[in-house]
mmCIF file of C-alpha atoms and ligand atoms in Angstrom:
data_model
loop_
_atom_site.group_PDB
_atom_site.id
_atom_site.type_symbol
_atom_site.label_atom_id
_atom_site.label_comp_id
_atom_site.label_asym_id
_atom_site.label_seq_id
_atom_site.Cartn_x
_atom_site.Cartn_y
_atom_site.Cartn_z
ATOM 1 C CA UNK A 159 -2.916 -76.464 33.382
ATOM 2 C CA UNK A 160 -1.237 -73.140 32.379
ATOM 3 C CA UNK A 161 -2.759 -70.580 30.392
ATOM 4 C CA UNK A 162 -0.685 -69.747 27.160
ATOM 5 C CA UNK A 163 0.614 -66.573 27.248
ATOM 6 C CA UNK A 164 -0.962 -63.079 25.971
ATOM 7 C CA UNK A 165 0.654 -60.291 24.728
ATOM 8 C CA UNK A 166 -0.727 -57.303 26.356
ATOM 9 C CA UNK A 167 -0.151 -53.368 25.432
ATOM 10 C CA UNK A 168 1.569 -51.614 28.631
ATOM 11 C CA UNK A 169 2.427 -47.855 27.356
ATOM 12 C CA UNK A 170 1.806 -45.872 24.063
ATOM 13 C CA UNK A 171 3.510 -43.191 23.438
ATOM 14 C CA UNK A 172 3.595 -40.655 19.970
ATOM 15 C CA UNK A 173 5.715 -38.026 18.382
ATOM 16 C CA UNK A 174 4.580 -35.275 15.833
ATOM 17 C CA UNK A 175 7.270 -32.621 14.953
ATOM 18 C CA UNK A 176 6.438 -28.525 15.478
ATOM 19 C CA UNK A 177 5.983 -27.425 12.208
ATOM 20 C CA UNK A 178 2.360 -26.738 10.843
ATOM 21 C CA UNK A 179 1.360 -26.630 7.448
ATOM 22 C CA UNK A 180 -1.792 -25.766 6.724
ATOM 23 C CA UNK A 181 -3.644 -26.640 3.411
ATOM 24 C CA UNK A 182 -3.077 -23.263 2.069
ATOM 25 C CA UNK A 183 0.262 -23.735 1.867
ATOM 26 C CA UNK A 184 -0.191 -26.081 -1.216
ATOM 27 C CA UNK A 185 -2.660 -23.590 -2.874
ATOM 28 C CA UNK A 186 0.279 -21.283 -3.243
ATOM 29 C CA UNK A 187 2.107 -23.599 -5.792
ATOM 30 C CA UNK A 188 -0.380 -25.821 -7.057
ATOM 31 C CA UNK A 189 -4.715 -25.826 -8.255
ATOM 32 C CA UNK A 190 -6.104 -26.784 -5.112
ATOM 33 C CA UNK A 191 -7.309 -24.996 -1.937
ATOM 34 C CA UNK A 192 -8.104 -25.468 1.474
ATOM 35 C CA UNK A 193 -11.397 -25.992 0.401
ATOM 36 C CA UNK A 194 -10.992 -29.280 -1.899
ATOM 37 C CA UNK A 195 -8.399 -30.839 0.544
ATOM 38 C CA UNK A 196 -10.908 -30.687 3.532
ATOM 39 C CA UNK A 197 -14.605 -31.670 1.880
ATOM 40 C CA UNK A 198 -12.382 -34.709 -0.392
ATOM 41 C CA UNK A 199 -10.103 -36.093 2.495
ATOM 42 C CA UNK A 200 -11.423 -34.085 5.751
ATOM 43 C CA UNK A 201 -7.682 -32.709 6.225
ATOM 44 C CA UNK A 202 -6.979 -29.519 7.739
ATOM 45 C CA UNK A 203 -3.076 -29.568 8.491
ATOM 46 C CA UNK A 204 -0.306 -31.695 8.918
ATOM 47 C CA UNK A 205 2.636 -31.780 10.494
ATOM 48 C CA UNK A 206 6.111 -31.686 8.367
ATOM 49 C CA UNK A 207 9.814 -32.791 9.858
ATOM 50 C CA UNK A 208 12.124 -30.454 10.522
ATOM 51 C CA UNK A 209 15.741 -30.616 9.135
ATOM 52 C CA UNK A 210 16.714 -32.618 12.211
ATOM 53 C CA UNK A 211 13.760 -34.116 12.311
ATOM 54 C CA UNK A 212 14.470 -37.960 10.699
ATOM 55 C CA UNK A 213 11.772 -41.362 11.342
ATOM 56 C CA UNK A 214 15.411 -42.792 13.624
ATOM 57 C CA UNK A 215 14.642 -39.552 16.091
ATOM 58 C CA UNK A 216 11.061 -39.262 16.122
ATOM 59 C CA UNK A 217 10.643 -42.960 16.803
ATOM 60 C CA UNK A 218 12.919 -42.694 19.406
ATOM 61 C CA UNK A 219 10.932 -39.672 21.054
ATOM 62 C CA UNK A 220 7.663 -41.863 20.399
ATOM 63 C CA UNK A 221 9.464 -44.947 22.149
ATOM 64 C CA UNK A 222 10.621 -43.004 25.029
ATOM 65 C CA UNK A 223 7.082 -41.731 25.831
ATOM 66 C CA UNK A 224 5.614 -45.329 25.782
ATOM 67 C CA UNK A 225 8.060 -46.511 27.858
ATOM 68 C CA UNK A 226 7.491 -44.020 30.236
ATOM 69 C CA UNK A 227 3.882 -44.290 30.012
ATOM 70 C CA UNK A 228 5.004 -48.504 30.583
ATOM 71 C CA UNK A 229 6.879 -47.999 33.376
ATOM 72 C CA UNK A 230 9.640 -50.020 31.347
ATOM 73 C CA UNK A 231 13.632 -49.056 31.421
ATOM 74 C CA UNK A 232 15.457 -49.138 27.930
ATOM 75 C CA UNK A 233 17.384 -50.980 29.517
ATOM 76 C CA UNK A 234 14.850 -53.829 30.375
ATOM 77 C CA UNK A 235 13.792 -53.416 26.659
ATOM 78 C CA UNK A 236 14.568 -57.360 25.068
ATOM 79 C CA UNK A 237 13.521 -56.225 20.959
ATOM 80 C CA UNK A 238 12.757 -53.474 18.691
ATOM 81 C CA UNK A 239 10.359 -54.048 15.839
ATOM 82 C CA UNK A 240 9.602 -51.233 13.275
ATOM 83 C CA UNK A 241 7.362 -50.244 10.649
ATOM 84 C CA UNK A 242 8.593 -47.546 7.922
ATOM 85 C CA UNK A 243 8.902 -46.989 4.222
ATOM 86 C CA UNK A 244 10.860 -43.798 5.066
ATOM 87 C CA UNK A 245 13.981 -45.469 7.441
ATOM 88 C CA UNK A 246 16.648 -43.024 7.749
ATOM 89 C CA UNK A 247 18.757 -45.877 5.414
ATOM 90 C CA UNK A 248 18.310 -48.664 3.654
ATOM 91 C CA UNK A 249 21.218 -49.950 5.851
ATOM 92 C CA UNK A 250 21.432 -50.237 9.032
ATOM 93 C CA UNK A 251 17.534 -50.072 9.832
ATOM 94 C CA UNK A 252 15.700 -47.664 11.581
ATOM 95 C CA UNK A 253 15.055 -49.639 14.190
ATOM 96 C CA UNK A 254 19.094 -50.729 14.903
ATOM 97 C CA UNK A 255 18.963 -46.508 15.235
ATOM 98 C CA UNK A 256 16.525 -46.030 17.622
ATOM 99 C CA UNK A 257 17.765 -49.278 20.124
ATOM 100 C CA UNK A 258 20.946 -47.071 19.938
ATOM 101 C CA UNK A 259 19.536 -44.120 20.735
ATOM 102 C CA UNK A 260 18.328 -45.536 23.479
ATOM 103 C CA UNK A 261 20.846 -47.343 24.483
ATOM 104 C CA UNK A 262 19.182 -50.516 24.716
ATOM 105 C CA UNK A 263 21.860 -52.641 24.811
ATOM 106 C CA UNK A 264 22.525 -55.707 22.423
ATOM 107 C CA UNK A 265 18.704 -56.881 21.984
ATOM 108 C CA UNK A 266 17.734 -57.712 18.623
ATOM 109 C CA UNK A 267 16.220 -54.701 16.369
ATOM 110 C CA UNK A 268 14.889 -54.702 12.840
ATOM 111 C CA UNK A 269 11.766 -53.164 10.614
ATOM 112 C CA UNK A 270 9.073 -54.350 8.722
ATOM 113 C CA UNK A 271 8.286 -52.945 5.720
ATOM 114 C CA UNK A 272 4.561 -52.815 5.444
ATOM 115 C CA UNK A 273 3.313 -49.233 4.155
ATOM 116 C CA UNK A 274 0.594 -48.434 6.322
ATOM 117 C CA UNK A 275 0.258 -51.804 7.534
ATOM 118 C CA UNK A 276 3.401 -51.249 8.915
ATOM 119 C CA UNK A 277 2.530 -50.678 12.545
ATOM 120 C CA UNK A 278 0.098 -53.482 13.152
ATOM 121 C CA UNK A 279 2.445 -56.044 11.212
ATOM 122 C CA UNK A 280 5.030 -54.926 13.619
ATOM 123 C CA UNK A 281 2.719 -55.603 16.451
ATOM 124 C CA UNK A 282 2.220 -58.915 14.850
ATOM 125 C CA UNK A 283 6.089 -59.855 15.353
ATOM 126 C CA UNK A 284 6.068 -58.800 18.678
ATOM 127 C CA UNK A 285 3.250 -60.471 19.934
ATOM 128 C CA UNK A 286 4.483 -63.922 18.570
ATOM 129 C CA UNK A 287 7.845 -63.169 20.646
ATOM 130 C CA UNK A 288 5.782 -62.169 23.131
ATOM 131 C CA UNK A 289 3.546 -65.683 23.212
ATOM 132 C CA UNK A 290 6.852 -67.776 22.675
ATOM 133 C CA UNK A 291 8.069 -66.813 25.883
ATOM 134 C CA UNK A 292 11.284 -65.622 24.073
ATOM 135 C CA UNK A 293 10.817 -61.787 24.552
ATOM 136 C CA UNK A 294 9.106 -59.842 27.646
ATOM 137 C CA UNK A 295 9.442 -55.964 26.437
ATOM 138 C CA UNK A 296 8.894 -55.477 23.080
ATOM 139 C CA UNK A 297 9.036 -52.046 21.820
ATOM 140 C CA UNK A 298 7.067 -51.530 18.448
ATOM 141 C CA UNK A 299 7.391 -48.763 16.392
ATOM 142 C CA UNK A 300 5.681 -47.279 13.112
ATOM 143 C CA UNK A 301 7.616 -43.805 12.000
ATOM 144 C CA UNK A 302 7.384 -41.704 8.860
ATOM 145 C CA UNK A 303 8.600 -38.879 7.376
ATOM 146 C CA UNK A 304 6.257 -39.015 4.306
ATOM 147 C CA UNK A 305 6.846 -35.092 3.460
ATOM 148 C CA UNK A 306 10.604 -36.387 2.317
ATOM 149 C CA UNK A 307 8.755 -38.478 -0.703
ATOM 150 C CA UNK A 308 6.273 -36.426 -1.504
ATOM 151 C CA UNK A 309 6.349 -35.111 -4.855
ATOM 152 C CA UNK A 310 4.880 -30.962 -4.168
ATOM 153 C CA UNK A 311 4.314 -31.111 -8.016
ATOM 154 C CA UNK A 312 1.426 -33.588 -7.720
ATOM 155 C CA UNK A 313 -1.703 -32.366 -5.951
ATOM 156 C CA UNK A 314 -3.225 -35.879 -6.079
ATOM 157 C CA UNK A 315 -0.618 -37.142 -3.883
ATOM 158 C CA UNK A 316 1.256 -34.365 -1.782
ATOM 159 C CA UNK A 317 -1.947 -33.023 0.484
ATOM 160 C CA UNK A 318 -2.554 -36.270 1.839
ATOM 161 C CA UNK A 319 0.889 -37.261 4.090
ATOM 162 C CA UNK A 320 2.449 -35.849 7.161
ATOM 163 C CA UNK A 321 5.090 -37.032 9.683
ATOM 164 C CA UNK A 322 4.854 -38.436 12.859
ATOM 165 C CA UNK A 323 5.776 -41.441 14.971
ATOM 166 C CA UNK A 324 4.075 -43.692 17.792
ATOM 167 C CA UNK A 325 5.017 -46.635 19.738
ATOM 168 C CA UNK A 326 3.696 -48.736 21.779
ATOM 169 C CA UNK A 327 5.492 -51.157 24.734
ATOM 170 C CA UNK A 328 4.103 -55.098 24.573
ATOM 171 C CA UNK A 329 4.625 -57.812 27.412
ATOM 172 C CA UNK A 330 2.741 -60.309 28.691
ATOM 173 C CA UNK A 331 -0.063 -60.985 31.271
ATOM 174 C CA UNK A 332 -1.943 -62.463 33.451
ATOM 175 C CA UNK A 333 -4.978 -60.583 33.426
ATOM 176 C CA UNK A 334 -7.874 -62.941 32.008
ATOM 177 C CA UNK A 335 -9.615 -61.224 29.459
ATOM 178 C CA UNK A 336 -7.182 -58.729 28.535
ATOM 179 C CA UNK A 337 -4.649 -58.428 26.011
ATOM 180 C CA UNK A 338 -4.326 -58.957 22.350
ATOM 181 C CA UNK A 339 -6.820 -62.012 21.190
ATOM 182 C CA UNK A 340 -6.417 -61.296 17.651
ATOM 183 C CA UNK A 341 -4.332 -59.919 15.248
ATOM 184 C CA UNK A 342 -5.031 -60.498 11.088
ATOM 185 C CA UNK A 343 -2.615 -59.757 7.729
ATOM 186 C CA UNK A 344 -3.259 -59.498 4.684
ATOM 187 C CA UNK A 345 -1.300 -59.114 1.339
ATOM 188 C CA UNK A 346 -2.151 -58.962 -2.402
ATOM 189 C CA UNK A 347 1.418 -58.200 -4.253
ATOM 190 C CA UNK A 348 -0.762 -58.677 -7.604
ATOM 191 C CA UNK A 349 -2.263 -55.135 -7.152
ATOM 192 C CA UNK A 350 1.358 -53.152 -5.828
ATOM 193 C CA UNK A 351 1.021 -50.665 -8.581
ATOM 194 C CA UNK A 352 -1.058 -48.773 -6.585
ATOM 195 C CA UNK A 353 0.693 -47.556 -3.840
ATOM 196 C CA UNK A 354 4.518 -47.095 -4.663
ATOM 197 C CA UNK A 355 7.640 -45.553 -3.234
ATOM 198 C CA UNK A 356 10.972 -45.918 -4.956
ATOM 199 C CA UNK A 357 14.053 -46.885 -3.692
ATOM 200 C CA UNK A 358 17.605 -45.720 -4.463
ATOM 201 C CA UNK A 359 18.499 -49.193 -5.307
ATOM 202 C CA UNK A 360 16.566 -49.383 -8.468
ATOM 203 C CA UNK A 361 15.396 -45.811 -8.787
ATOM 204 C CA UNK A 362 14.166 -46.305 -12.927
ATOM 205 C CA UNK A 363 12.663 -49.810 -13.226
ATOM 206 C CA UNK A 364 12.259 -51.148 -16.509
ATOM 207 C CA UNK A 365 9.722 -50.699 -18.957
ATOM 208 C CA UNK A 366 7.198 -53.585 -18.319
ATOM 209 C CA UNK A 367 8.417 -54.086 -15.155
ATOM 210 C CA UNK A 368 4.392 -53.058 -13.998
ATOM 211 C CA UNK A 369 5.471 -49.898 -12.253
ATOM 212 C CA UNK A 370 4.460 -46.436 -12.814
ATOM 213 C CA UNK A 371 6.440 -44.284 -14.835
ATOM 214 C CA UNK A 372 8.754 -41.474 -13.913
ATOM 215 C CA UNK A 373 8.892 -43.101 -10.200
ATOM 216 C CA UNK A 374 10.940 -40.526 -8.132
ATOM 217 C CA UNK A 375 8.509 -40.036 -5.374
ATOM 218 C CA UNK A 376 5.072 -41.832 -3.630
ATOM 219 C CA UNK A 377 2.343 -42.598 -6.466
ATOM 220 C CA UNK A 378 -0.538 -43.467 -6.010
ATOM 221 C CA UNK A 379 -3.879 -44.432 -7.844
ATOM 222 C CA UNK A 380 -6.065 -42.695 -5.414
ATOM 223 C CA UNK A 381 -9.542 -44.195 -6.611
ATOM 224 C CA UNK A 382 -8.321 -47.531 -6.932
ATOM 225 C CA UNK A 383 -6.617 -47.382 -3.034
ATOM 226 C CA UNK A 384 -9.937 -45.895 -1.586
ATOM 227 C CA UNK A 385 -12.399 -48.212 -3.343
ATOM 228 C CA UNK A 386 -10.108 -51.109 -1.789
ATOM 229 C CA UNK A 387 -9.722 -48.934 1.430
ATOM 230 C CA UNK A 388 -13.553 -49.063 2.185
ATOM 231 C CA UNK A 389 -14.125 -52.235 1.427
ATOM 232 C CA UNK A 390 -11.433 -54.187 3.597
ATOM 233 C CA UNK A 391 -12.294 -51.696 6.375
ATOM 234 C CA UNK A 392 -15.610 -52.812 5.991
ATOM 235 C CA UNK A 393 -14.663 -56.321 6.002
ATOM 236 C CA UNK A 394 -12.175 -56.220 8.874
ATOM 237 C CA UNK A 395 -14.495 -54.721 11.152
ATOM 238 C CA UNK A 396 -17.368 -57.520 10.370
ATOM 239 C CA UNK A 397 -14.760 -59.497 10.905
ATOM 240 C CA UNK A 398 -13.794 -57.879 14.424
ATOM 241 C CA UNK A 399 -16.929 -58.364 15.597
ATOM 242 C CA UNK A 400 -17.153 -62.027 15.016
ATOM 243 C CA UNK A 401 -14.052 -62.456 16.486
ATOM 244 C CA UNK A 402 -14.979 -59.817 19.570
ATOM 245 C CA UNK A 403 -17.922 -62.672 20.005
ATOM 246 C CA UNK A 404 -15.878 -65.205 20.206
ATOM 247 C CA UNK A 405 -14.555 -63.828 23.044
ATOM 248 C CA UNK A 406 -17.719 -62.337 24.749
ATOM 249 C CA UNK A 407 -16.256 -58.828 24.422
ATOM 250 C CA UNK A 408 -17.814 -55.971 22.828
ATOM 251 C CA UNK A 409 -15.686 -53.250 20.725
ATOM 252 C CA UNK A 410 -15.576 -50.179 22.564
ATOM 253 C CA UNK A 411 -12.952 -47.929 19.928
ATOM 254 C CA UNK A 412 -11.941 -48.786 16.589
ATOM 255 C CA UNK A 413 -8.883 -46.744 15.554
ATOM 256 C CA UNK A 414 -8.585 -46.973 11.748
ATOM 257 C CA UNK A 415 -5.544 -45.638 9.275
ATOM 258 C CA UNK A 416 -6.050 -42.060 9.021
ATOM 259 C CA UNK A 417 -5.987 -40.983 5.524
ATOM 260 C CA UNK A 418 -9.427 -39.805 4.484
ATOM 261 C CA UNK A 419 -12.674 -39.247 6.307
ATOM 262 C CA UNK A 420 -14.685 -40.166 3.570
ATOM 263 C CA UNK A 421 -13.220 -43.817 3.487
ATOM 264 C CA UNK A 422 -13.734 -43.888 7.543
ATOM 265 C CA UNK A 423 -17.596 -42.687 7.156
ATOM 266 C CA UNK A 424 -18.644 -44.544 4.122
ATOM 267 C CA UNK A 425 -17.549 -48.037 6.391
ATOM 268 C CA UNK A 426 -19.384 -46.293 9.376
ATOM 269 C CA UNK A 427 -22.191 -45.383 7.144
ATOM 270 C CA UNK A 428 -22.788 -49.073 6.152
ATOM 271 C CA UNK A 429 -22.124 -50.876 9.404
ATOM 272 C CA UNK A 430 -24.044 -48.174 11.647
ATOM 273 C CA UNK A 431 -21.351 -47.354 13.804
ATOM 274 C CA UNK A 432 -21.622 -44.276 15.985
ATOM 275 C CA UNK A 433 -18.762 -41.697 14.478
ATOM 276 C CA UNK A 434 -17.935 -41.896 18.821
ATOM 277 C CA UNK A 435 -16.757 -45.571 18.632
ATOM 278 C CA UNK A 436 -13.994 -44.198 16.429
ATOM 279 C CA UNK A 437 -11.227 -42.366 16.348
ATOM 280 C CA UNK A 438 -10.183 -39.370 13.595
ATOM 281 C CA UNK A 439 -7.018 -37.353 14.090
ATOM 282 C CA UNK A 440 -6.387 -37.153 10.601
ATOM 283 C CA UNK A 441 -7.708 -33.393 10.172
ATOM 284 C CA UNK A 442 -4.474 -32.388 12.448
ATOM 285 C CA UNK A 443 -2.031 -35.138 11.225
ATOM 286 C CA UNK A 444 -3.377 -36.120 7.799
ATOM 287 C CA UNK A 445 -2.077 -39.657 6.707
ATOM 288 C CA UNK A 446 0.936 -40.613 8.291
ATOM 289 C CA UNK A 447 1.528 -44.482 6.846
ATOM 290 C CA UNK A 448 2.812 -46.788 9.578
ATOM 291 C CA UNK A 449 3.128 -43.897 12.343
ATOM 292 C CA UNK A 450 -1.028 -43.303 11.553
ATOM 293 C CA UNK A 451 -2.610 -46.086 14.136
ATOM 294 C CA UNK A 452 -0.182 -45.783 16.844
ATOM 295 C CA UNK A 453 -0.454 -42.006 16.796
ATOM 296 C CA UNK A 454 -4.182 -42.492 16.679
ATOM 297 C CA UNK A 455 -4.238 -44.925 19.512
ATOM 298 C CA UNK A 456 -2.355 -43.100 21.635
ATOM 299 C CA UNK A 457 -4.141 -40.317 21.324
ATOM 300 C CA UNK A 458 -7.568 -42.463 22.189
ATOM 301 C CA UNK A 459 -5.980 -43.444 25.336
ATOM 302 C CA UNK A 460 -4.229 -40.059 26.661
ATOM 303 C CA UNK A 461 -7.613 -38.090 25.991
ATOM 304 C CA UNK A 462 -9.706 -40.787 27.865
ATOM 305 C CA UNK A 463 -11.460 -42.621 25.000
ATOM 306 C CA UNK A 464 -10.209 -45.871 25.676
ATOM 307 C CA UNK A 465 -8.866 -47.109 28.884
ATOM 308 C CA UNK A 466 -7.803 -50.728 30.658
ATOM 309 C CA UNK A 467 -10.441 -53.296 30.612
ATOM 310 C CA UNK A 468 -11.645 -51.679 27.312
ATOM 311 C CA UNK A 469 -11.363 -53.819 23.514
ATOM 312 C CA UNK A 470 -10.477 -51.866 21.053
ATOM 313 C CA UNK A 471 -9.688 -53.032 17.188
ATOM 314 C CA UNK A 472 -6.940 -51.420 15.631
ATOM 315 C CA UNK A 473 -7.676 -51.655 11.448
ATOM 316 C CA UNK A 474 -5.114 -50.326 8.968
ATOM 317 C CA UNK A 475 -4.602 -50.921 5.297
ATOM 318 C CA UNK A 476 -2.061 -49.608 2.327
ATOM 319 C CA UNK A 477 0.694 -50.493 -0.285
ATOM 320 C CA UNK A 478 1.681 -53.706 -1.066
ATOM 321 C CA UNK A 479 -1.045 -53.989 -1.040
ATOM 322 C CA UNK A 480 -1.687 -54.980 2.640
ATOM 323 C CA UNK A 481 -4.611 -54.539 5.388
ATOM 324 C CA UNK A 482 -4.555 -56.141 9.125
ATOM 325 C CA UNK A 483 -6.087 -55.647 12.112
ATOM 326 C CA UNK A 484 -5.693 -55.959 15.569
ATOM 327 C CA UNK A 485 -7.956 -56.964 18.744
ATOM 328 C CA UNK A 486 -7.019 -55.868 21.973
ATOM 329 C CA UNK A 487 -8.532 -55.619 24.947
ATOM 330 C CA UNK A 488 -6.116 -52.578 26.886
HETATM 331 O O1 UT7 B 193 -2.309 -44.717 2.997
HETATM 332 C C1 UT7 B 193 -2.542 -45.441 1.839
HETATM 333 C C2 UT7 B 193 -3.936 -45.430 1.540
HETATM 334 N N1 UT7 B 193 -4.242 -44.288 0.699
HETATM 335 C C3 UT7 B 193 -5.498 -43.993 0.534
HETATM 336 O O2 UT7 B 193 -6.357 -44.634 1.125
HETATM 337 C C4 UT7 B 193 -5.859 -42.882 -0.427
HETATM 338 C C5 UT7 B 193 -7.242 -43.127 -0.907
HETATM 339 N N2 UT7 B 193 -7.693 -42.155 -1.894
HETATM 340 C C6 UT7 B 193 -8.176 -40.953 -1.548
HETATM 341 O O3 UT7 B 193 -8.182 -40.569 -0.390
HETATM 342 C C7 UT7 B 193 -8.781 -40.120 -2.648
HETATM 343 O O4 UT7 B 193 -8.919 -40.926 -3.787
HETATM 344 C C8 UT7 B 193 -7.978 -38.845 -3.001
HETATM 345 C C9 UT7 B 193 -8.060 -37.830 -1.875
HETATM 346 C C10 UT7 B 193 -6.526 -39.210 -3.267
HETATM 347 C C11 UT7 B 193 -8.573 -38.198 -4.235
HETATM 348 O O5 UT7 B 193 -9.931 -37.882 -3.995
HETATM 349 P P1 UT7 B 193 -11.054 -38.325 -5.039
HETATM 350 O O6 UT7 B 193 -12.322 -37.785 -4.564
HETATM 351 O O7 UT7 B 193 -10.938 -39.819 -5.215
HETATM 352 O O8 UT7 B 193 -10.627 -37.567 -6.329
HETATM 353 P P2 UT7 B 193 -10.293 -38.169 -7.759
HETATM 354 O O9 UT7 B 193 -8.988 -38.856 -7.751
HETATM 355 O O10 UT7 B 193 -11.491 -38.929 -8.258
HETATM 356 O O11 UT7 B 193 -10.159 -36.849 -8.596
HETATM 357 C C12 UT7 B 193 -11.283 -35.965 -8.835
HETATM 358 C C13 UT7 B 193 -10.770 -34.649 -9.381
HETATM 359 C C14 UT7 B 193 -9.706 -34.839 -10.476
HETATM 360 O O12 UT7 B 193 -9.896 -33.819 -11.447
HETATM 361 P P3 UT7 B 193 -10.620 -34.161 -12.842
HETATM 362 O O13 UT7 B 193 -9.794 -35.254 -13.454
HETATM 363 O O14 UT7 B 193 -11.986 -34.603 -12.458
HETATM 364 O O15 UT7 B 193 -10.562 -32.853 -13.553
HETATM 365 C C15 UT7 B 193 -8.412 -34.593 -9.769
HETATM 366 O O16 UT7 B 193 -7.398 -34.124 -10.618
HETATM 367 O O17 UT7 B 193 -10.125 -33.943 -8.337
HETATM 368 C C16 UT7 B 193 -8.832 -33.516 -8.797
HETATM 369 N N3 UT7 B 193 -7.934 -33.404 -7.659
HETATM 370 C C17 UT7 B 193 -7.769 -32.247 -6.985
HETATM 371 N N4 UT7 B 193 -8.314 -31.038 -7.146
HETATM 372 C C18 UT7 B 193 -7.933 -30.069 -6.282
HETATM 373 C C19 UT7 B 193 -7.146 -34.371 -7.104
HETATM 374 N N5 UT7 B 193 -6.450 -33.859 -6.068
HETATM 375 C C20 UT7 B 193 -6.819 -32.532 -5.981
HETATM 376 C C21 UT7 B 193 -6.455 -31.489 -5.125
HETATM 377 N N6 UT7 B 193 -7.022 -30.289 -5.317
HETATM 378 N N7 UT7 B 193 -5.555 -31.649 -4.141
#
């Protein structure tokens, strides 16, 4: 009998534009300092687009690296899946941009909108193509340019973001063992005050409506999002590891959202996990929404970290609010 078919990760690739900023840059205009951002969050710097600089272009320089790093043609590309709540437009989406950037031809292209779940939601679409036979190379995506909705007036918010993009190349195999045994979602649209960025479609909501007010730029109830952000880390990594036994593999690398260091160690803290089994970029990149785990993965794999044959769990959680994870053995 044939084996169904597995979804496996053949190239990662990343983007992060030139520009530096530093977290004495936001001491100059607002009451904070270098000093709060990095013992609250464990942020150092982050990186900020420049004025060509849009999530279409750097997911396009992110896609072209993983393809490289996949062997894989744009031209052999058969869909685009992308994860953003900064696209270049509403209309047409960021990822119809990129597949004409790179002149993929006529494949299908089109985002998911899934904060900082973004990425592995993506990865979710892809691998179902990828298991129904209907697509072989899959490009995913996860691109922000955060920095564009940050409000500079608001030091709870404006420290925390960057810009970047990463991508990864999916298709399947016929390695035993390897590939992606597990991906989980999660939603709970009850509790999407928390994390919000407007749109220019309804740019004021009504009074009552159960938004924020005065909603021009990311909010965010920063308690409330890291008390939920350790505890579904928590529980998708106990989760992980039931599901790793399942199928007699041990995790090797967890690459969580980056966002705050004290949300990563109080989950490592509890679960005794060695801070080596994990990745943290965030003191160079800060949080980066849907472009945060790919980024993070692929720098796990270019530095050696994480290689083929190893399982690693991808865990990522934000607005909507959402959390997912992914197990994958590379
Ligand atoms: O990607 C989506 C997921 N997002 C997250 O996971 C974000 C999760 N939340 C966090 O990372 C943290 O909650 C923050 C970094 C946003 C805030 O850190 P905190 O330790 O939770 O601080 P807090 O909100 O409890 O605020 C403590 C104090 C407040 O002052 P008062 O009210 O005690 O006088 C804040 O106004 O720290 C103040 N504060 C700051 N002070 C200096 C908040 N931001 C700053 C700042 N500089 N940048």
């Amino acid at each position: 009998m044939n084996r169904p078919t597995v979804s496996k990760i053949l190239g990662t690739g990343s983007f992060v534009p030139s520009r530096v900023v530093p977290n004495d840059e936001f001491a100059q205009t607002l009451d904070t300092s270098d000093e709060w951002i990095r013992t609250r969050t464990g942020i150092r710097e982050r990186r900020y687009a420049g004025p060509a600089d849009t999530s279409a272009t750097m997911g396009t320089l992110a896609a072209r690296e993983a393809l490289a790093a996949a062997g894989v043609k744009p031209a052999d590309v058969d869909l685009i899946v992308c994860g953003t709540v900064t696209p270049d437009m509403v209309c047409p989406s960021t990822a119809c941009l990129i597949q004409a950037y790179l002149e993929c031809g006529t494949i299908p292209a089109f985002d998911v909108g899934a904060a900082c779940s973004g990425f592995v939601y993506a990865l979710s679409v892809a691998d179902q193509y990828v298991r129904a036979g209907t697509a072989r190379r899959v490009l995913v995506v996860g691109t922000e340019v955060l920095s564009r909705v940050s409000d500079f007036t608001d030091r709870n918010t404006c420290i925390l973001f960057g810009d970047a993009a990463g991508a990864v190349v999916l298709g399947p195999t016929d390695d035993p063992g390897r590939g992606v045994h597990q991906i989980r979602l999660y939603a709970d649209g009850s509790r999407q005050e928390l994390i919000q960025v407007p749109s220019m479609v309804t740019p004021n909501p009504p009074p009552g409506a159960g938004v924020l007010p005065n909603l021009r730029y990311l909010r965010m109830n920063g308690r409330e999002v890291f008390k939920f952000a350790v505890t579904k880390l928590k529980e998708m990594i106990g989760q992980a590891r039931e599901d790793c036994g399942a199928v007699g593999k041990r995790i090797k690398l967890i690459v969580p959202h980056q966002v705050n260091v004290r949300i990563i160690d109080a989950a490592l803290e509890d679960l005794a996990i060695p801070p080596e089994a994990v990745v943290v970029n965030l003191d160079k990149y800060g949080n980066t929404s849907a472009a945060s785990v790919p980024l993070a993965l692929d720098e796990g794999i270019r530095t050696g970290r994480c290689g083929p044959g190893d399982t690693i769990l991808l865990v990522a959680f934000g607005g909507g609010l959402t959390w997912s994870s992914a197990l994958v053995t590379l």
